[in-house]
Amino acid sequence: MAGTGAGVAAGAGAAPGGGRPLIVTEDPVLLDDLLRLCAAAGAEPHVRHAVPGQSGAGGVSGASDGSAGAVGWDSAPLVLVGDDAARRVRGAPRRTGVLLVGRDLDDPLVWQRAVEIGAEEVLRLPDAESLLVDRIADVVEGAGRPALAVGVIGGAGGAGASTLACALAVRAARAGERTILIDGDPLGGGMDVLLGGESAEGLRWPDFAASRGRVGAGALEESLPELHALRVLSWDRGDRVVVPPAAMRSVVAAARRRGGVVVVDLPRRVDEAVAEVLAQLDLVLMVVPGELRSVAAAGRVAAGVRMVARDVRVVVRGRCPGGLDPEAVAGLLGAPLAGEVPVEVGLPGRVAEGEPPGAQGRGALARFCDGFWQRALGPAQGVPA
């Protein structure tokens, strides 16, 4: 239920005293359950027997402190009302973020009580424990709009997908976006190497292989190496570790939770773990070298990616001989054209000297990335067709 692995539990790293939910109940069994679930989400709740200001409002118990500044019905970011307390809070002002929580699955009047107090949802324990932990953790982490998640995949071997993924992340970070670059290819050379930070301190994928359930977004971000103003999750130099699909899903979801930009470098083979990543991406850019053989190979890659991904677009790298232009390449692959990236002279040598792709703002690669983000991160925060 709570995230495990590498010490990155749900809600870990939350600011003390921030995002504290309010629990209203006198049921000791239910209170124990709610306190346990709050702890799993990294939250320290306030607990009251009734709503302050209502008749019968009792003293403060549990994690509440009873001070004048203690959170109340109006100010709490989330209110968990025990089914036993529903009658006592009927006169409280209507507000969002109220959940009615109980244990009786067969009570036919529970929905009536939920309407009376203006509850958004009715949650029954233990069935809804995971859902409730997620709701509480969202409050702790201040969850807002999720990050724009972009995957990059090569249509053929040596297409330059990792180079483009790295450049996209570098340019997004330089534009002031919160940026996380995720290396999804265990057989690649390592995105930290491409960024010149293979020895940088921080966690790598093997540290998250045992993660289950919800991973704390703040703790994840703080645990990763920071290179060129972005965070990067890559592989270590040891034997390849297979990351289970559930861990992939949890980590990518955590990376997206705080907004900004997430860029994922994808392997060409779509297995179950990669499918979990693809399902969370807003857009996949498939890099296709400008040659007919690569276009043929890209057709097979595109077929596998389209089985999961919502939006796949083509980036043509270099010009095809024989008059095949980028629009024709995209047409052959049955996908929209995202643009063309000319081959940048001198880029391999600069990367070998420690300069990451996209670092030179006047280069062709950087210009492509800047144009892409200007379109993708416009006022509507969506990727244009």
Coordinates of C-alpha atoms in Angstrom, one line a residue:
M1 CA 0.0 0.0 0.0
A2 CA 2.6 2.6 1.1
G3 CA 5.6 3.0 -1.2
T4 CA 8.6 1.0 -0.2
G5 CA 12.1 0.7 -1.5
A6 CA 15.1 3.0 -1.1
G7 CA 13.4 4.6 1.9
V8 CA 11.1 6.6 -0.4
A9 CA 7.8 6.1 1.3
A10 CA 4.6 7.9 0.4
G11 CA 4.7 11.5 1.5
A12 CA 8.2 11.3 2.9
G13 CA 10.0 14.6 2.8
A14 CA 6.8 16.6 3.3
A15 CA 7.1 19.9 5.0
P16 CA 6.3 19.7 8.7
G17 CA 2.9 20.8 9.5
G18 CA 1.9 21.3 5.9
G19 CA -1.2 19.7 4.3
R20 CA -2.5 18.2 7.5
P21 CA -6.0 16.6 7.1
L22 CA -8.7 16.8 9.7
I23 CA -10.3 13.6 11.2
V24 CA -13.7 13.9 12.8
T25 CA -14.7 10.7 14.7
E26 CA -15.3 9.2 18.1
D27 CA -15.0 5.6 16.9
P28 CA -11.8 4.3 18.4
V29 CA -11.4 1.5 15.9
L30 CA -12.0 3.7 12.9
L31 CA -9.7 6.4 14.4
D32 CA -6.9 3.8 14.7
D33 CA -7.4 2.9 11.0
L34 CA -7.4 6.5 9.9
L35 CA -4.3 7.3 11.9
R36 CA -2.5 4.3 10.4
L37 CA -3.5 5.3 6.8
C38 CA -2.3 8.9 7.5
A39 CA 1.0 7.6 8.7
A40 CA 1.3 5.5 5.5
A41 CA 0.8 8.7 3.5
G42 CA 3.3 10.7 5.6
A43 CA 0.6 12.9 7.1
E44 CA 0.1 14.1 10.7
P45 CA -3.6 14.7 11.1
H46 CA -5.6 16.8 13.5
V47 CA -8.3 14.9 15.3
R48 CA -11.6 16.2 16.7
H49 CA -14.6 14.5 18.2
A50 CA -16.9 17.0 16.4
V51 CA -16.6 20.2 14.3
P52 CA -15.5 23.2 16.3
G53 CA -18.3 25.6 16.8
Q54 CA -21.0 22.8 16.5
S55 CA -23.1 21.6 19.3
G56 CA -21.4 18.9 21.2
A57 CA -17.9 19.8 20.0
G58 CA -15.6 18.0 22.2
G59 CA -12.0 18.5 23.1
V60 CA -9.1 17.7 20.8
S61 CA -7.6 14.2 20.8
G62 CA -5.1 12.1 18.9
A63 CA -2.6 14.1 16.8
S64 CA -4.4 17.4 17.3
D65 CA -2.8 20.0 19.6
G66 CA -5.9 22.0 20.7
S67 CA -4.2 25.3 20.2
A68 CA -5.9 28.4 18.8
G69 CA -4.1 27.8 15.5
A70 CA -5.3 24.2 15.2
V71 CA -6.8 23.4 11.9
G72 CA -10.6 23.6 11.6
W73 CA -13.4 22.5 9.3
D74 CA -12.9 25.5 7.0
S75 CA -9.1 25.5 6.8
A76 CA -8.2 21.8 6.6
P77 CA -7.2 20.7 3.1
L78 CA -9.0 17.4 3.5
V79 CA -11.7 16.3 6.1
L80 CA -12.2 12.6 6.9
V81 CA -15.6 12.3 8.6
G82 CA -16.3 9.0 10.4
D83 CA -19.7 7.6 9.7
D84 CA -20.4 7.8 13.4
A85 CA -19.9 11.6 13.3
A86 CA -22.0 12.3 10.2
R87 CA -25.0 13.5 12.3
R88 CA -22.9 15.8 14.3
V89 CA -21.4 17.7 11.3
R90 CA -24.7 18.2 9.4
G91 CA -24.7 21.8 10.3
A92 CA -21.1 22.5 9.2
P93 CA -20.6 24.9 6.2
R94 CA -20.4 23.2 2.9
R95 CA -17.0 22.8 1.4
T96 CA -14.9 20.7 -0.9
G97 CA -12.6 17.9 0.2
V98 CA -15.0 16.1 2.6
L99 CA -14.9 12.3 2.6
L100 CA -17.3 10.1 4.6
V101 CA -15.4 7.1 5.9
G102 CA -16.9 4.0 7.6
R103 CA -16.7 0.2 7.8
D104 CA -20.3 -1.0 7.2
L105 CA -20.5 -2.1 3.6
D106 CA -24.2 -2.9 3.7
D107 CA -25.6 0.3 5.2
P108 CA -28.3 1.6 2.8
L109 CA -28.5 5.1 4.4
V110 CA -24.8 5.9 4.0
W111 CA -25.4 7.9 0.8
Q112 CA -28.1 9.9 2.4
R113 CA -25.7 10.9 5.2
A114 CA -23.1 11.7 2.6
V115 CA -25.5 14.1 0.9
E116 CA -26.4 15.7 4.2
I117 CA -22.8 16.7 5.0
G118 CA -21.8 17.5 1.4
A119 CA -19.3 14.6 1.1
E120 CA -17.5 14.2 -2.2
E121 CA -17.1 10.4 -1.7
V122 CA -18.1 7.5 0.5
L123 CA -15.1 5.3 1.3
R124 CA -15.5 1.9 3.0
L125 CA -12.6 0.3 4.8
P126 CA -10.7 -1.9 4.3
D127 CA -11.6 -2.0 0.6
A128 CA -10.8 1.7 0.0
E129 CA -7.5 1.9 2.0
S130 CA -5.3 2.4 -1.1
L131 CA -7.5 5.1 -2.5
L132 CA -7.6 6.9 0.8
V133 CA -3.8 6.8 1.2
D134 CA -3.6 8.3 -2.3
R135 CA -6.0 11.1 -1.4
I136 CA -4.2 11.9 1.9
A137 CA -0.7 11.8 0.2
D138 CA -1.9 14.2 -2.5
V139 CA -2.7 16.7 0.3
V140 CA 0.6 16.2 1.9
E141 CA 2.5 16.7 -1.3
G142 CA 0.4 19.6 -2.5
A143 CA -0.5 17.7 -5.7
G144 CA -1.6 19.9 -8.6
R145 CA -1.4 19.6 -12.3
P146 CA 0.7 16.6 -13.3
A147 CA 3.9 17.0 -15.3
L148 CA 3.8 16.9 -19.1
A149 CA 5.3 13.4 -19.7
V150 CA 7.1 12.9 -23.0
G151 CA 8.7 9.6 -24.1
V152 CA 11.4 9.4 -26.8
I153 CA 12.0 6.1 -28.6
G154 CA 14.3 5.2 -31.5
G155 CA 12.6 3.9 -34.7
A156 CA 15.8 2.1 -35.5
G157 CA 19.1 1.3 -33.9
G158 CA 21.4 4.4 -33.6
A159 CA 18.5 6.8 -34.3
G160 CA 19.7 9.2 -31.6
A161 CA 16.7 8.9 -29.3
S162 CA 18.8 9.1 -26.1
T163 CA 20.5 12.2 -27.4
L164 CA 17.1 13.9 -28.2
A165 CA 15.7 12.8 -24.8
C166 CA 18.7 14.3 -23.0
A167 CA 18.5 17.5 -25.0
L168 CA 14.8 17.9 -24.4
A169 CA 15.4 17.6 -20.6
V170 CA 18.4 20.1 -20.7
R171 CA 16.4 22.7 -22.6
A172 CA 13.3 22.3 -20.4
A173 CA 15.4 22.8 -17.2
R174 CA 17.2 25.8 -18.7
A175 CA 13.7 27.3 -19.4
G176 CA 13.0 27.1 -15.7
E177 CA 10.8 24.0 -15.8
R178 CA 11.0 21.4 -13.0
T179 CA 12.5 18.6 -15.0
I180 CA 13.1 14.9 -14.4
L181 CA 14.9 12.7 -17.0
I182 CA 14.2 9.0 -16.7
D183 CA 16.3 6.4 -18.3
G184 CA 13.9 3.6 -19.3
D185 CA 16.5 1.5 -21.2
P186 CA 18.6 -0.8 -19.0
L187 CA 20.7 -1.8 -22.0
G188 CA 21.6 1.8 -23.0
G189 CA 24.7 3.6 -22.0
G190 CA 23.1 5.5 -19.1
M191 CA 21.6 8.9 -19.2
D192 CA 23.8 10.0 -16.3
V193 CA 26.9 9.2 -18.5
L194 CA 25.4 11.3 -21.3
L195 CA 25.0 14.2 -18.8
G196 CA 28.6 13.7 -17.6
G197 CA 27.4 12.6 -14.1
E198 CA 28.0 8.9 -13.8
S199 CA 29.7 9.4 -10.4
A200 CA 27.1 11.9 -9.1
E201 CA 25.6 10.9 -5.7
G202 CA 22.0 9.7 -5.7
L203 CA 19.8 6.7 -6.2
R204 CA 19.6 4.7 -9.4
W205 CA 17.0 2.3 -10.8
P206 CA 18.1 -0.8 -8.8
D207 CA 17.4 1.1 -5.6
F208 CA 13.7 1.3 -6.7
A209 CA 13.3 -2.2 -7.9
A210 CA 11.4 -3.3 -4.8
S211 CA 9.0 -0.2 -4.8
R212 CA 5.3 -1.0 -4.4
G213 CA 2.3 1.1 -4.2
R214 CA 2.7 4.9 -3.9
V215 CA 6.2 6.4 -4.0
G216 CA 6.6 9.9 -2.4
A217 CA 7.1 12.5 -5.2
G218 CA 9.2 14.8 -3.0
A219 CA 11.4 12.1 -1.6
L220 CA 11.9 10.6 -5.1
E221 CA 13.0 14.0 -6.5
E222 CA 15.4 14.7 -3.6
S223 CA 17.0 11.3 -3.8
L224 CA 18.0 11.5 -7.5
P225 CA 21.3 13.0 -8.8
E226 CA 21.0 16.6 -9.9
L227 CA 22.8 17.4 -13.1
H228 CA 22.5 20.6 -15.2
A229 CA 19.6 21.8 -13.1
L230 CA 17.5 18.6 -13.7
R231 CA 17.1 15.4 -11.8
V232 CA 18.0 12.1 -13.6
L233 CA 17.0 8.5 -12.8
S234 CA 19.4 6.2 -14.5
W235 CA 21.0 2.8 -14.1
D236 CA 24.1 1.9 -12.2
R237 CA 27.2 0.2 -13.6
G238 CA 26.4 -3.2 -12.1
D239 CA 24.6 -6.1 -13.6
R240 CA 21.3 -5.3 -15.2
V241 CA 18.4 -5.3 -12.7
V242 CA 15.0 -6.0 -14.0
V243 CA 12.6 -3.4 -12.6
P244 CA 9.1 -5.0 -12.1
P245 CA 6.2 -3.3 -13.9
A246 CA 4.6 -2.2 -10.6
A247 CA 7.8 -0.4 -9.6
M248 CA 8.0 1.3 -13.0
R249 CA 4.4 2.5 -12.7
S250 CA 4.9 3.8 -9.1
V251 CA 8.1 5.7 -9.9
V252 CA 6.9 7.4 -13.1
A253 CA 3.7 8.3 -11.4
A254 CA 5.7 9.9 -8.5
A255 CA 7.9 11.8 -11.0
R256 CA 4.8 13.3 -12.6
R257 CA 3.0 14.3 -9.5
R258 CA 4.7 17.6 -8.8
G259 CA 4.2 19.1 -12.3
G260 CA 6.8 20.4 -14.7
V261 CA 8.3 18.1 -17.3
V262 CA 9.2 14.4 -17.3
V263 CA 11.2 13.0 -20.2
V264 CA 11.6 9.3 -20.6
D265 CA 14.2 7.6 -22.8
L266 CA 12.5 4.4 -24.0
P267 CA 13.9 1.1 -25.3
R268 CA 12.7 -0.1 -28.7
R269 CA 11.3 -3.4 -27.2
V270 CA 7.9 -2.9 -25.5
D271 CA 7.6 -5.4 -22.6
E272 CA 5.2 -5.2 -19.7
A273 CA 7.3 -2.7 -17.7
V274 CA 7.7 -0.4 -20.7
A275 CA 4.0 -0.7 -21.3
E276 CA 3.4 0.7 -17.8
V277 CA 5.5 3.7 -18.7
L278 CA 3.9 4.2 -22.1
A279 CA 0.4 4.3 -20.5
Q280 CA 1.4 7.3 -18.4
L281 CA 2.9 9.4 -21.2
D282 CA 1.2 12.3 -22.8
L283 CA 3.2 12.0 -26.0
V284 CA 5.8 9.7 -27.6
L285 CA 8.3 11.0 -30.0
M286 CA 9.7 8.4 -32.3
V287 CA 13.1 9.3 -33.8
V288 CA 13.6 8.0 -37.3
P289 CA 16.9 8.4 -39.2
G290 CA 16.5 9.7 -42.7
E291 CA 17.0 6.4 -44.6
L292 CA 14.6 3.9 -46.1
R293 CA 15.8 0.9 -44.1
S294 CA 15.3 2.8 -40.8
V295 CA 11.8 3.8 -41.9
A296 CA 10.9 0.2 -42.5
A297 CA 12.2 -0.8 -39.0
A298 CA 10.3 2.1 -37.4
G299 CA 7.1 0.8 -38.8
R300 CA 7.5 -2.3 -36.6
V301 CA 8.4 -0.2 -33.5
A302 CA 5.5 2.1 -34.0
A303 CA 3.0 -0.8 -34.2
G304 CA 4.1 -2.0 -30.7
V305 CA 4.1 1.5 -29.2
R306 CA 0.6 2.3 -30.5
M307 CA -0.9 -0.6 -28.7
V308 CA -0.4 1.3 -25.4
A309 CA 0.6 5.0 -26.1
R310 CA -2.1 7.6 -26.7
D311 CA -0.2 9.9 -29.0
V312 CA 2.8 8.9 -31.2
R313 CA 4.6 11.4 -33.4
V314 CA 7.6 11.2 -35.7
V315 CA 10.9 13.2 -35.5
V316 CA 13.0 12.7 -38.6
R317 CA 16.7 12.9 -38.1
G318 CA 18.5 14.0 -41.2
R319 CA 17.3 14.0 -44.8
C320 CA 16.3 10.8 -46.6
P321 CA 18.1 10.3 -50.0
G322 CA 16.0 9.9 -53.1
G323 CA 13.6 12.7 -52.5
L324 CA 11.8 11.3 -49.4
D325 CA 11.0 14.3 -47.3
P326 CA 10.0 14.3 -43.6
E327 CA 6.3 14.6 -44.3
A328 CA 6.5 11.5 -46.5
V329 CA 8.4 9.6 -43.8
A330 CA 5.6 10.4 -41.3
G331 CA 3.0 9.5 -43.9
L332 CA 4.6 6.1 -44.4
L333 CA 4.5 5.5 -40.7
G334 CA 0.9 6.7 -40.3
A335 CA 1.8 9.2 -37.6
P336 CA 1.9 13.1 -37.3
L337 CA 5.2 14.8 -38.0
A338 CA 6.7 16.5 -34.9
G339 CA 9.6 18.0 -36.8
E340 CA 13.0 17.4 -38.3
V341 CA 16.3 17.5 -36.5
P342 CA 19.3 18.1 -38.8
V343 CA 22.5 16.2 -38.0
E344 CA 24.5 18.6 -35.8
V345 CA 28.2 18.7 -36.8
G346 CA 30.6 18.3 -33.8
L347 CA 28.0 17.1 -31.3
P348 CA 29.6 13.7 -30.6
G349 CA 32.9 15.4 -29.8
R350 CA 31.4 17.9 -27.5
V351 CA 29.5 15.2 -25.7
A352 CA 32.7 13.2 -25.3
E353 CA 34.3 16.3 -23.6
G354 CA 31.4 16.5 -21.1
E355 CA 29.0 18.9 -22.7
P356 CA 25.4 17.4 -22.7
P357 CA 23.3 17.4 -25.8
G358 CA 21.3 20.6 -26.1
A359 CA 23.7 22.7 -24.1
Q360 CA 24.5 25.0 -27.0
G361 CA 21.5 27.1 -27.5
R362 CA 22.3 28.0 -31.1
G363 CA 22.7 24.4 -32.2
A364 CA 20.1 22.6 -34.4
L365 CA 19.2 20.2 -31.6
A366 CA 18.6 23.0 -29.0
R367 CA 16.5 25.0 -31.5
F368 CA 14.3 22.0 -32.2
C369 CA 13.8 21.3 -28.4
D370 CA 13.1 25.0 -27.6
G371 CA 10.5 25.1 -30.4
F372 CA 8.9 21.9 -29.2
W373 CA 8.6 23.1 -25.6
Q374 CA 7.3 26.5 -26.7
R375 CA 4.4 24.7 -28.4
A376 CA 3.9 22.0 -25.8
L377 CA 4.1 24.2 -22.7
G378 CA 1.9 27.0 -24.0
P379 CA -1.0 28.7 -22.1
A380 CA -3.2 25.6 -22.5
Q381 CA -0.3 23.3 -21.2
G382 CA -1.1 20.8 -23.9
V383 CA 0.7 19.4 -26.8
P384 CA -0.6 20.8 -30.1
A385 CA -1.7 18.6 -32.9

